[in-house]
Short mmCIF file of C-alpha atoms in Angstrom, two decimals:
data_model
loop_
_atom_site.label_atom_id
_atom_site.label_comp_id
_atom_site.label_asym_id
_atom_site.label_seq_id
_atom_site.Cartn_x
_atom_site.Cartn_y
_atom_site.Cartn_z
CA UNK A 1 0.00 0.00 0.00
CA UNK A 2 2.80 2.21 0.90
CA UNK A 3 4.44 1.52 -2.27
CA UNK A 4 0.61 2.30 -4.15
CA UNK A 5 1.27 5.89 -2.36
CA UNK A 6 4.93 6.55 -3.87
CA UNK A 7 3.71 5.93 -6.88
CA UNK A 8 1.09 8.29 -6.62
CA UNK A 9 3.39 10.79 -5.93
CA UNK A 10 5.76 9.45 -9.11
CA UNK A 11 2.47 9.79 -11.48
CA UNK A 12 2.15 13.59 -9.89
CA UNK A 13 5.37 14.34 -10.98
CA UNK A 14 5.20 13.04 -14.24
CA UNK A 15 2.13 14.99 -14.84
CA UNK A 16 3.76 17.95 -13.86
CA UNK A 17 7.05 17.48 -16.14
CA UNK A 18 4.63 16.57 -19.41
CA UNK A 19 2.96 19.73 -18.63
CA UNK A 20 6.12 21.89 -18.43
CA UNK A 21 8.45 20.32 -20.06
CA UNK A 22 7.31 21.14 -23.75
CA UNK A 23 7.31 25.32 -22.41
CA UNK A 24 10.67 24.52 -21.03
CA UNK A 25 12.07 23.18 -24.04
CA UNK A 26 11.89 27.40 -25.19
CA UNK A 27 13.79 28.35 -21.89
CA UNK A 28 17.35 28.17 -20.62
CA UNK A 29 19.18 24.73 -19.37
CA UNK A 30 18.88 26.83 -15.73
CA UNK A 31 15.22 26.74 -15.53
CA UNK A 32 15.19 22.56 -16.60
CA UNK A 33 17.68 22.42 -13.56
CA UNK A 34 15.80 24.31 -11.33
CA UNK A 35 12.57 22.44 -12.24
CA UNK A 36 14.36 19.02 -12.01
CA UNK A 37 16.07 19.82 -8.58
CA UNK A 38 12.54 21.40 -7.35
CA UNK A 39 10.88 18.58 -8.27
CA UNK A 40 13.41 15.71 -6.70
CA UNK A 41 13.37 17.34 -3.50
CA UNK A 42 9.43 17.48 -3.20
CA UNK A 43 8.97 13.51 -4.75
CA UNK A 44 11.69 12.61 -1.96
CA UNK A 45 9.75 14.43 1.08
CA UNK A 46 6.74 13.21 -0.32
CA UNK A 47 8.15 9.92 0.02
CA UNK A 48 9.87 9.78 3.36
CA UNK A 49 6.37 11.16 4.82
CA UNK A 50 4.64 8.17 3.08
CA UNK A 51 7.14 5.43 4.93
CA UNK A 52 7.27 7.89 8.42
CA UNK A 53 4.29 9.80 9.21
CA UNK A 54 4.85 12.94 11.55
CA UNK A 55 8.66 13.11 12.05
CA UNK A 56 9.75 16.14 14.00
CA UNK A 57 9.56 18.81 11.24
CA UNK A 58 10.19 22.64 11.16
CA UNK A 59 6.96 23.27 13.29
CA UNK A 60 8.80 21.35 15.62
CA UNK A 61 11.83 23.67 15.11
CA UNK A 62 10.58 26.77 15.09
CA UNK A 63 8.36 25.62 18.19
CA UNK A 64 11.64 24.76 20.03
CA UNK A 65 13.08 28.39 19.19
CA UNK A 66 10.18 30.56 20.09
CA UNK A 67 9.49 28.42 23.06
CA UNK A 68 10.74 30.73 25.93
CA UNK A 69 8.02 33.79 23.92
CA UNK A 70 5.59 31.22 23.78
CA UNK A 71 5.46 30.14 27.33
CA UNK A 72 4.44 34.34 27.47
CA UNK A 73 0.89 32.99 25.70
CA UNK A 74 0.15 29.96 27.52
CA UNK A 75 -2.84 29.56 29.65
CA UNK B 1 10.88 42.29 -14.67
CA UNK B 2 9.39 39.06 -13.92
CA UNK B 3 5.95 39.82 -14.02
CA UNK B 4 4.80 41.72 -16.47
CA UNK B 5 0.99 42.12 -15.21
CA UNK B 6 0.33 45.35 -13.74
CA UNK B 7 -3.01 45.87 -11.10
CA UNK B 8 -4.26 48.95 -9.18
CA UNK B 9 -3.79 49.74 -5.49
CA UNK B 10 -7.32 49.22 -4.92
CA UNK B 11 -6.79 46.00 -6.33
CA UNK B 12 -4.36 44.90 -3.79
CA UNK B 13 -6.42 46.47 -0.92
CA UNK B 14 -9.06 43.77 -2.37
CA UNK B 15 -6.61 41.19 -2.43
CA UNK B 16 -4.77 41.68 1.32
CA UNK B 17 -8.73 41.60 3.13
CA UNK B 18 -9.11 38.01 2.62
CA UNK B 19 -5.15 37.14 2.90
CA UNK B 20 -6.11 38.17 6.94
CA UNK B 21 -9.69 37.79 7.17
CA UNK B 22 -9.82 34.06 6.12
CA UNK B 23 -8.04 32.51 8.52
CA UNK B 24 -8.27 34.57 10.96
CA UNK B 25 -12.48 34.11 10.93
CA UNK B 26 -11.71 30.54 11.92
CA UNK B 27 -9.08 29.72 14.99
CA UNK B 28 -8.12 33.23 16.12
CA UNK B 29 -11.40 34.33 18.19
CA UNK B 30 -11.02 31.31 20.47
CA UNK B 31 -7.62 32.27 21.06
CA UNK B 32 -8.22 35.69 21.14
CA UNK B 33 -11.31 34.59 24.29
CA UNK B 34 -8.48 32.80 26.40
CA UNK B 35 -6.86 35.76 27.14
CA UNK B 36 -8.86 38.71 26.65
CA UNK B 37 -11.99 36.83 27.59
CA UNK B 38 -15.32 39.82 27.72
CA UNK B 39 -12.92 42.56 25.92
CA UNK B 40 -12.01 40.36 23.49
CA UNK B 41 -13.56 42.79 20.83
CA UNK B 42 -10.76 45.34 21.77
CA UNK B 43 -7.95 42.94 20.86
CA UNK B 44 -8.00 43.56 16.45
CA UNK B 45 -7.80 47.48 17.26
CA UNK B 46 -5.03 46.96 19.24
CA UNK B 47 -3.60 44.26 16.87
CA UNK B 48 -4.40 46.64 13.63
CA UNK B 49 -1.50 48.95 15.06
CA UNK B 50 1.02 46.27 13.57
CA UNK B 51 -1.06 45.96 10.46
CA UNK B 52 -0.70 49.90 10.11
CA UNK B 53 3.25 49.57 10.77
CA UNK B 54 3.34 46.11 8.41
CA UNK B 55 2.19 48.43 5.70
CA UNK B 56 4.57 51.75 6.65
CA UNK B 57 7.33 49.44 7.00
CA UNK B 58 6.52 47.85 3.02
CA UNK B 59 5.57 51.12 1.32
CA UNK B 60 8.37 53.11 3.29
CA UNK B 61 11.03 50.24 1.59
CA UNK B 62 9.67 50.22 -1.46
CA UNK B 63 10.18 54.20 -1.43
CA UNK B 64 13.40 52.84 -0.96
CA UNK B 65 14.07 50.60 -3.71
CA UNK B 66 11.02 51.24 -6.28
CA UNK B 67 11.18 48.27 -8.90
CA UNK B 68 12.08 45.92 -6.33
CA UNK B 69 10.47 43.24 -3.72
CA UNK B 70 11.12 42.03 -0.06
CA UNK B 71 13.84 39.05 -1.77
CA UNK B 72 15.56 41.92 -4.22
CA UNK B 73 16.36 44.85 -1.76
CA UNK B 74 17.30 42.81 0.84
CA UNK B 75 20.04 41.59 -0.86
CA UNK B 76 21.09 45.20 -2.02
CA UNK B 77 20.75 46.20 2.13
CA UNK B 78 22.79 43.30 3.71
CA UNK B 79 25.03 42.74 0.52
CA UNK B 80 25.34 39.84 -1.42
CA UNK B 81 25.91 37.01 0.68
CA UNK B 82 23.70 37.73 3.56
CA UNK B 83 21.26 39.38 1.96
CA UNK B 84 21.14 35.58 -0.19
CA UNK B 85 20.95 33.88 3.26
CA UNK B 86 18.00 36.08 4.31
CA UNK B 87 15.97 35.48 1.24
CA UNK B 88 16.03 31.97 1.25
CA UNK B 89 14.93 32.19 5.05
CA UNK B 90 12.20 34.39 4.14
CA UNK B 91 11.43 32.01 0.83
CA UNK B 92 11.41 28.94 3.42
CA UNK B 93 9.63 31.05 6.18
CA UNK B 94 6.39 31.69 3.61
CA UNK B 95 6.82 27.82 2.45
CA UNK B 96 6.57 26.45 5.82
CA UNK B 97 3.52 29.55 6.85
CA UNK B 98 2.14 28.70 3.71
CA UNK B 99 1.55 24.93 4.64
CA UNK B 100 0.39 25.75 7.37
CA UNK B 101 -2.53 27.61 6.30
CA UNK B 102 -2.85 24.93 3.64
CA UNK B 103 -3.31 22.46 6.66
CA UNK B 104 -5.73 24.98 8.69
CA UNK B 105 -7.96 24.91 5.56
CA UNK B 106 -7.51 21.04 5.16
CA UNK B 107 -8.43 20.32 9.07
CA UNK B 108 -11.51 22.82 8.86
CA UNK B 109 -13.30 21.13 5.86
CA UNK B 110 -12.34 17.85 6.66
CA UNK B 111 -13.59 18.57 9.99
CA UNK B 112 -16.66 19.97 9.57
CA UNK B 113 -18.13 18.74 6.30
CA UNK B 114 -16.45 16.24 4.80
CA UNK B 115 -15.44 13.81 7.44
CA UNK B 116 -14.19 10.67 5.05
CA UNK B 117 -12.35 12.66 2.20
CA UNK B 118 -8.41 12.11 2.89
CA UNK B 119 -7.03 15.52 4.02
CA UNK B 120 -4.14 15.19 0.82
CA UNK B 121 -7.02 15.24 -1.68
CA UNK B 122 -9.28 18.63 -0.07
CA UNK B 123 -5.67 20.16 0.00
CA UNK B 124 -4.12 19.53 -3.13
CA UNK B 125 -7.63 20.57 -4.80
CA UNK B 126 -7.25 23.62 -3.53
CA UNK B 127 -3.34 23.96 -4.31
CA UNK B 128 -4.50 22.73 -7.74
CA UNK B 129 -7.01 25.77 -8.37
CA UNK B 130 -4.09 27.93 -6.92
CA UNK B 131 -1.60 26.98 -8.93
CA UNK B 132 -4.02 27.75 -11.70
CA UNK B 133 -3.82 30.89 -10.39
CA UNK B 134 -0.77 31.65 -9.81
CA UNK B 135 -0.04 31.07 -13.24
CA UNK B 136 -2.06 33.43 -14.60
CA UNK B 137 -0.06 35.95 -12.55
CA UNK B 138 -1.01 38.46 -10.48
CA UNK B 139 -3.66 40.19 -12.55
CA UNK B 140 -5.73 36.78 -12.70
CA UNK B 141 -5.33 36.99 -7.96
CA UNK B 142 -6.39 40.30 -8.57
CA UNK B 143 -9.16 40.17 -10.96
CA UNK B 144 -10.66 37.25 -8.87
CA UNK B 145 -10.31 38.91 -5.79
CA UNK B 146 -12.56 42.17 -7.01
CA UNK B 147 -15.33 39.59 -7.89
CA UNK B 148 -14.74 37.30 -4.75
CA UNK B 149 -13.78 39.61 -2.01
CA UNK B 150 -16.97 42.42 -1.98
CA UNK B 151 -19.33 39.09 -2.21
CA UNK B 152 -17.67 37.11 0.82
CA UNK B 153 -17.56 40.45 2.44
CA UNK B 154 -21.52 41.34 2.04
CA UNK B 155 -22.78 37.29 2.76
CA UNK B 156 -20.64 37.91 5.82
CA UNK B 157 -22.42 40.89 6.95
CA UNK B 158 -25.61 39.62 5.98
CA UNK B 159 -24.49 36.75 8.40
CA UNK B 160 -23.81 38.60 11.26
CA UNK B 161 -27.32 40.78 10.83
CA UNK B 162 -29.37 37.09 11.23
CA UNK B 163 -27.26 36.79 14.46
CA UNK B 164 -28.64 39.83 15.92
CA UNK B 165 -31.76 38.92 17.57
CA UNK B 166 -30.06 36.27 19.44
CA UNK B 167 -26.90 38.54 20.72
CA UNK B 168 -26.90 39.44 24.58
CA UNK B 169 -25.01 42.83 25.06
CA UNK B 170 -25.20 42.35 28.68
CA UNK B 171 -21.99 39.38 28.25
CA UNK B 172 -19.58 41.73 27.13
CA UNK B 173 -19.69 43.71 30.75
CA UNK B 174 -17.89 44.54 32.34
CA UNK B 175 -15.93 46.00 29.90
CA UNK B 176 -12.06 45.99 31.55
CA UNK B 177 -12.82 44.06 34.37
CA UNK B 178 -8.91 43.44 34.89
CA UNK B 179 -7.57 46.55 32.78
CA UNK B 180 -6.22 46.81 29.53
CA UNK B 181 -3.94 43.97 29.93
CA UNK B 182 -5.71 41.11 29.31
CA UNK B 183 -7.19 42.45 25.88
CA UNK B 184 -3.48 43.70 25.46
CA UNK B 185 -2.49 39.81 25.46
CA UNK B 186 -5.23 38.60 23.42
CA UNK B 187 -4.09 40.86 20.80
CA UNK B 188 -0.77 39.30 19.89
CA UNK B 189 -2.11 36.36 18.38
CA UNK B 190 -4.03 38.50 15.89
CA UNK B 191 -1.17 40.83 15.63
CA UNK B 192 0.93 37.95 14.02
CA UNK B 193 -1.95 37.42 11.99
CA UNK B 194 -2.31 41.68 10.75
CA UNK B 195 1.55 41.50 9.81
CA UNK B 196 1.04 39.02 6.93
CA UNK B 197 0.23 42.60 5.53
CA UNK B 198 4.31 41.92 4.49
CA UNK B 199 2.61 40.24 1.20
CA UNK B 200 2.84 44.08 -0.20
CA UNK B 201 6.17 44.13 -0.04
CA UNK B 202 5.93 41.03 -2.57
CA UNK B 203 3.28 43.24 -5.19
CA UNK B 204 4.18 46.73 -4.65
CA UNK B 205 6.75 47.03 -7.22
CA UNK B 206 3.70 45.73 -9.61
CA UNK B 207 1.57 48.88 -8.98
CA UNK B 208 -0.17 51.12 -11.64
CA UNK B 209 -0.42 53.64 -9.24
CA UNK B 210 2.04 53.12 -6.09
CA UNK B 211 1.33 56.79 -5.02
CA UNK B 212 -1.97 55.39 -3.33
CA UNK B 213 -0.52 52.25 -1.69
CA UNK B 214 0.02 53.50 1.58
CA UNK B 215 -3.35 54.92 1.63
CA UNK B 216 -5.31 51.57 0.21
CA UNK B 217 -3.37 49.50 2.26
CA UNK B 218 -4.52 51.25 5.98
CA UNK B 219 -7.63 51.20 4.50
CA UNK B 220 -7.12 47.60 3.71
CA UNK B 221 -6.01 47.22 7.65
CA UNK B 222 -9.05 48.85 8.81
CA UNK B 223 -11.45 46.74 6.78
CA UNK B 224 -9.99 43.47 8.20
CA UNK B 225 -10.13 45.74 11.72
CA UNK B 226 -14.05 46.56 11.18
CA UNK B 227 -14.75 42.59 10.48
CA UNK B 228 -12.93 41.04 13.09
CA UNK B 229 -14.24 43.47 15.71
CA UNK B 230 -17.71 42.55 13.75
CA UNK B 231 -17.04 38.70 14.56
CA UNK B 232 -15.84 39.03 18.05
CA UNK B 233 -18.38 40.98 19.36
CA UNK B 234 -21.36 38.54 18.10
CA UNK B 235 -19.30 35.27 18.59
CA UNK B 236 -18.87 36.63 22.36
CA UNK B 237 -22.05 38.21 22.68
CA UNK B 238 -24.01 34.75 21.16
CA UNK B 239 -21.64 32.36 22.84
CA UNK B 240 -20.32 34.38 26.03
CA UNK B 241 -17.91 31.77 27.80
CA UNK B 242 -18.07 29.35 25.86
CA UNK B 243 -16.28 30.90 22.41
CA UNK B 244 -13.00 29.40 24.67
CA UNK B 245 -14.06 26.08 24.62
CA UNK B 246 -14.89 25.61 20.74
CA UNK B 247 -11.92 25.21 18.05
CA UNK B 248 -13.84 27.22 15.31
CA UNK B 249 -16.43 29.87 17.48
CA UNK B 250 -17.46 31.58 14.41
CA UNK B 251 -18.98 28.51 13.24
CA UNK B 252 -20.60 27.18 15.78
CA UNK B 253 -22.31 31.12 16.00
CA UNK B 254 -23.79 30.35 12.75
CA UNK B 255 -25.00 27.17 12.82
CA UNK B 256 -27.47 28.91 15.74
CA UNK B 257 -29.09 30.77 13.00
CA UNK B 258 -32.78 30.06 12.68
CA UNK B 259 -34.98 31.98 11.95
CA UNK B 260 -38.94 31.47 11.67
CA UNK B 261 -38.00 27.94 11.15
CA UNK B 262 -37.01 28.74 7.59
CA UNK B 263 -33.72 30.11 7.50
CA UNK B 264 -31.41 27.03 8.69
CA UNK B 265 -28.04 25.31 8.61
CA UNK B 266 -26.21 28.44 6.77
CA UNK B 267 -22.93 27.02 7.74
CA UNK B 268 -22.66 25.86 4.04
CA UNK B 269 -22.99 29.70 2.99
CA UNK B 270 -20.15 30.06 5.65
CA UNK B 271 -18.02 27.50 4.27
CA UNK B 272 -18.52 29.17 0.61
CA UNK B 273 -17.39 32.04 1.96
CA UNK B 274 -14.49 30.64 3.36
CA UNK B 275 -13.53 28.38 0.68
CA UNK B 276 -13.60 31.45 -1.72
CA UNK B 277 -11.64 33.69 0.93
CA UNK B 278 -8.63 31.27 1.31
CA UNK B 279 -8.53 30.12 -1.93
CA UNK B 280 -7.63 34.16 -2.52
CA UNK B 281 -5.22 33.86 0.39
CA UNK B 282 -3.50 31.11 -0.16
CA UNK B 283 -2.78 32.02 -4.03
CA UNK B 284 -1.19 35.11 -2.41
CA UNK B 285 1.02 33.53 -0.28
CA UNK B 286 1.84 30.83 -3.22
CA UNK B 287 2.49 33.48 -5.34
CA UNK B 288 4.72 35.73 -3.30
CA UNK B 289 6.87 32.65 -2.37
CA UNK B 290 7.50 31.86 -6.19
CA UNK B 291 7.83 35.21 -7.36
CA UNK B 292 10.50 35.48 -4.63
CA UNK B 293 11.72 31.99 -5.48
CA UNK B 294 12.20 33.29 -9.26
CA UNK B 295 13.85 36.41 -8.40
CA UNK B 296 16.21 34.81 -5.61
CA UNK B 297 17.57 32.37 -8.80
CA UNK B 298 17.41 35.13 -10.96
CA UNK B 299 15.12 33.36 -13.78
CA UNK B 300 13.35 34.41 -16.40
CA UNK B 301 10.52 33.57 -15.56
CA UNK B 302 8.72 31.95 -12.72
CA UNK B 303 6.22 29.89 -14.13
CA UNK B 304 8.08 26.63 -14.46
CA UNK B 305 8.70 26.56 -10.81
CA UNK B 306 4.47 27.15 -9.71
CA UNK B 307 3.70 23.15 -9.89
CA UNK B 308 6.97 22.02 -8.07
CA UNK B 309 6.67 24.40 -5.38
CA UNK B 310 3.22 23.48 -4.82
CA UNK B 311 3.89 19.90 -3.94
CA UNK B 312 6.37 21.25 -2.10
CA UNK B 313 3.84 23.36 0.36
CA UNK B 314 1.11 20.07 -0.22
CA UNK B 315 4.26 17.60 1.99
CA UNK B 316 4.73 21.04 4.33
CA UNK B 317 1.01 20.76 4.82
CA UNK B 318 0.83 17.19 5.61
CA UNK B 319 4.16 17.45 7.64
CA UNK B 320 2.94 21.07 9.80
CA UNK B 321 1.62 19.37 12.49
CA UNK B 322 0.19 15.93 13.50
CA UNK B 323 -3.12 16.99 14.15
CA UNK B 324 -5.51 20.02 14.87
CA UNK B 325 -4.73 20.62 18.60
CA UNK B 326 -1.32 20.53 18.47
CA UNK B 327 -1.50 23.17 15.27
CA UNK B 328 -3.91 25.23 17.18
CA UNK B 329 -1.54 25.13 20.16
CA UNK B 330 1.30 26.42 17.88
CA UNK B 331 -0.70 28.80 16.45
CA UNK B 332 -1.59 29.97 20.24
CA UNK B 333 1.75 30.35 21.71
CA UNK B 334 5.07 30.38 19.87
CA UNK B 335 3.82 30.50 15.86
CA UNK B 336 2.68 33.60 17.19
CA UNK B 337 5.96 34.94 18.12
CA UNK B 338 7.48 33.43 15.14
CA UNK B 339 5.11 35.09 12.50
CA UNK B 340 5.96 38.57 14.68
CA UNK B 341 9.50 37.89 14.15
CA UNK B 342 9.84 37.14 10.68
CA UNK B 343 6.86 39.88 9.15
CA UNK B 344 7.70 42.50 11.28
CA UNK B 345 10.97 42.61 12.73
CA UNK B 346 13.08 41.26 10.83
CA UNK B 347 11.61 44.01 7.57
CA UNK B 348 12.14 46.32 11.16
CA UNK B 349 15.63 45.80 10.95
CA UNK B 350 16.03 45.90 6.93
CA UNK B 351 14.52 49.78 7.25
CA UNK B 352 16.74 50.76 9.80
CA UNK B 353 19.74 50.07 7.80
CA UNK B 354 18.24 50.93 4.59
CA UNK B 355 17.64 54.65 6.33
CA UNK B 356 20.81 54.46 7.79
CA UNK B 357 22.54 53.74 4.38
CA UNK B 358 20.71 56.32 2.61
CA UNK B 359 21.41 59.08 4.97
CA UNK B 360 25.17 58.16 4.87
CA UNK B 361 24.73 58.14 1.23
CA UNK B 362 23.46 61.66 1.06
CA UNK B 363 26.39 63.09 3.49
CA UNK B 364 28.62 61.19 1.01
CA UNK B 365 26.57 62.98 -1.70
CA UNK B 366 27.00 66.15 -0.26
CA UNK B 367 30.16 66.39 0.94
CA UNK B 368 31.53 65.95 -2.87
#
C-alpha cells in the first residue's frame, strides 16, 4: 500500500514534467535544472512522509526556538 | 521584470482583506477569548496597530528601492551574501507559513463537512485551483479577488445581521474588568496574523499607481479591523464563555441561526465564503513565495517553478503538524511569536539600515 502511495506521488510528478516540459524546451538549461532539482526534492519528502508519518519537522523547530516567547501565551 | 501584469492599489487592498480575514475568521477568536476573555472585541484594534506599521514598513522600503520586492532589496541592504541567506529564510519562512494555512484549511473542511475525504485530496484541490492561479499571474489573484472579495464580504455581513436577535449585550460587561492587559495579550495572536500585511512588499513594485498604496493598504487594515471586531463581538455576545471552549467559534455562531424555522443550517454559505476567501489567500502567499523563489535564482521567468513548489507546500502541509490541537496550540503560543519575528521585525531591521545607508549616502553625496 505504501508503495501504491509513492507511486502516486511518481504519477504527480510526471504529470507535472509533461505539462512543463514542452514550455521549457523554449527556456534556458537553468530553468530545466531548477525544475528538475525542485521537483526531486518534493517527490523525496513526499516519500519519506509516506514510509514515516509525523517526524519532528520545522513546526517542531521553530516551536523549540520561540518556546521561551511562547510560554508568554500559555494559559 | 518578472511579471509583467500590472493591477491597481485598490486591487491589492481587495486582495490583502481576505489574505487576513480568512483565517483569521476561523481559529483566532477562540484564542483571542483565552486571554482577553469579555474585551475580546478590543484585541484587532489593538492588533491593527502592527497591520498599520506592516504596511509603513513595506511602502516606506519600497520608497526605498522602487522596482524591487522584499527578496531583491534585501540583498542590495545586507550585501550579497547575507542578503542571499536572508531570502532563502524568508522564501522557506512563507513555504513552511504557507503549509500551514494549507493544513488549517484542510483540518476545517475535513472537519466539519467532509469527514471521510483524505485531508491530501481537499488540500491539493485547492493547491490545484491555486496553482491555476498563480499562473495566470497576479492580474488573474487580482481580478478574482474584485469579484470574490466584496461578495464574501456582504454574505458575511448579511451573516452577522441574522445573528442579531439572538446577541446578549449584557456578556460583554464589564468592559475591563482586569484593565487593559488582558485584551493587550489577546491581541498578539491577531497581531501575528495583521503583519502578513508583508505580502505588499511582494506586489508593490507591480503597482499602476504606487502613489496610493500607503493609503489603500490602511484602509485595507481597517477593513480586516471593522470585520474582526464585527465577529468578536457577536461570537462573544451569542456564545459568552463558551467561544473558549470551541476550536472554530465563528462557526458554531452560525450554525445557531434560525430563523422562523425557515432560514437554517447556513454554515454551508459560511463554508462558501471561506472556501472562496482562502482560496484568494492562499494564491497570495503561493504566489509571493514563487515570485521570490524566481527572483532569488534570478530566472526568467517563474512559471516553471508554480507546480513544483506546490507539492512542495502540499508535503509542508501534511508534515505542519500531527493533528488540529497541536496546530492550534502552535498557532496559540510560539507561531505567534514566530510570525511577529519574521513579518515585522526582521523588515524592522532591513529599514533601519536601509535609512541608515541612505542618509550616509546623502552626506557622502553632499560632501563631494
Amino acid at each position: 500500500m505504501k508503495w501504491a502511495a509513492v507511486l502516486g506521488i511518481t504519477f504527480i510528478f510526471v504529470c507535472m514534467a509533461l505539462f512543463e516540459w514542452p514550455k521549457l524546451g523554449r527556456g534556458s538549461k537553468k530553468e530545466k535544472i531548477i525544475f528538475l532539482s525542485l521537483s526531486v526534492i518534493g517527490w523525496f519528502l513526499g516519500s519519506m512522509l509516506v514510509f514515516f508519518p509525523n517526524p519532528p519537522g520545522p513546526t517542531e523547530l521553530m516551536d523549540g526556538i520561540f518556546k521561551p516567547l511562547g510560554k508568554l501565551l500559555e494559559k | 521584470m518578472i511579471e509583467k501584469g500590472k493591477i491597481s492599489a485598490f486591487q491589492l487592498a481587495l486582495m490583502m482583506n481576505p489574505t487576513i480575514f480568512a483565517t483569521a475568521l476561523l481559529l483566532v477568536p477562540a484564542i483571542t477569548a483565552k486571554h482577553a476573555e469579555q474585551d475580546l472585541w478590543l484585541s484587532p484594534i489593538w492588533a491593527a496597530i502592527s497591520g498599520l506599521l506592516t504596511v509603513y514598513i513595506s511602502c516606506k522600503l519600497n520608497k526605498f528601492y522602487p522596482e524591487k520586492s522584499l527578496i531583491q532589496y534585501s540583498e542590495q541592504i545586507l550585501g550579497k551574501i547575507a542578503g542571499k541567506i536572508l531570502g532563502l529564510i524568508f522564501l522557506l519562512y512563507f513555504l513552511h507559513l504557507n503549509g500551514i494555512i494549507v493544513r488549517e484549511y484542510g483540518e476545517f473542511v475535513v472537519g466539519t463537512f467532509l469527514n471521510t475525504t483524505p485531508m491530501n485530496v481537499v488540500m491539493g484541490s485547492m493547491l490545484l485551483v491555486c496553482a491555476l492561479a498563480v499562473y495566470g499571474g497576479i492580474e488573474a489573484i487580482g481580478r478574482s479577488s474584485q469579484i470574490i472579495v466584496p461578495v464574501v464580504s456582504l454574505l458575511f455581513l448579511v451573516m452577522t445581521l441574522l445573528l442579531v436577535k439572538d446577541l446578549d449585550p449584557k456578556k460583554l460587561l464589564p468592559v475591563m474588568e482586569n484593565g487593559i492587559m488582558p485584551s493587550f495579550m489577546g491581541s498578539i495572536v491577531p497581531s501575528a496574523w495583521f503583519s502578513e500585511f508583508i505580502l505588499m512588499a511582494f506586489v508593490l513594485p507591480l503597482l499602476k499607481d504606487s502613489g496610493k498604496a500607503m493609503k489603500w493598504g490602511v484602509l485595507s487594515v481597517l477593513s480586516v479591523m471593522f470585520l474582526l471586531v464585527i465577529t468578536n463581538l457577536s461570537t462573544y455576545m451569542l456564545l459568552g464563555k463558551l467561544t473558549i471552549k470551541d476550536t472554530y467559534p465563528v462557526m458554531v455562531a452560525v450554525r445557531y441561526i434560525s430563523i422562523a424555522d425557515f432560514l437554517e443550517h447556513l454554515e454551508a454559505i459560511v463554508m462558501a465564503i471561506w472556501v472562496s476567501g482562502t482560496f484568494i489567500k492562499i494564491s497570495m502567499f503561493y504566489y509571493s513565495t514563487v515570485l521570490g523563489m524566481a527572483q532569488w535564482l534570478s530566472l526568467s521567468d517563474y512559471r516553471p517553478i508554480v507546480l513544483p513548489i506546490g507539492f512542495l507546500i502540499l508535503v509542508l502541509g501534511h508534515w505542519a503538524a500531527p493533528n488540529l490541537q497541536s496546530l492550534a496550540h502552535f498557532l496559540g503560543t510560539s507561531g505567534a511569536f514566530y510570525m511577529l519575528t519574521l513579518q515585522l521585525g526582521i523588515p524592522v531591521v532591513l529599514l533601519c539600515i536601509a535609512w541608515i545607508q541612505q542618509k550616509f549616502q546623502q552626506k557622502k553625496d553632499g560632501g563631494q
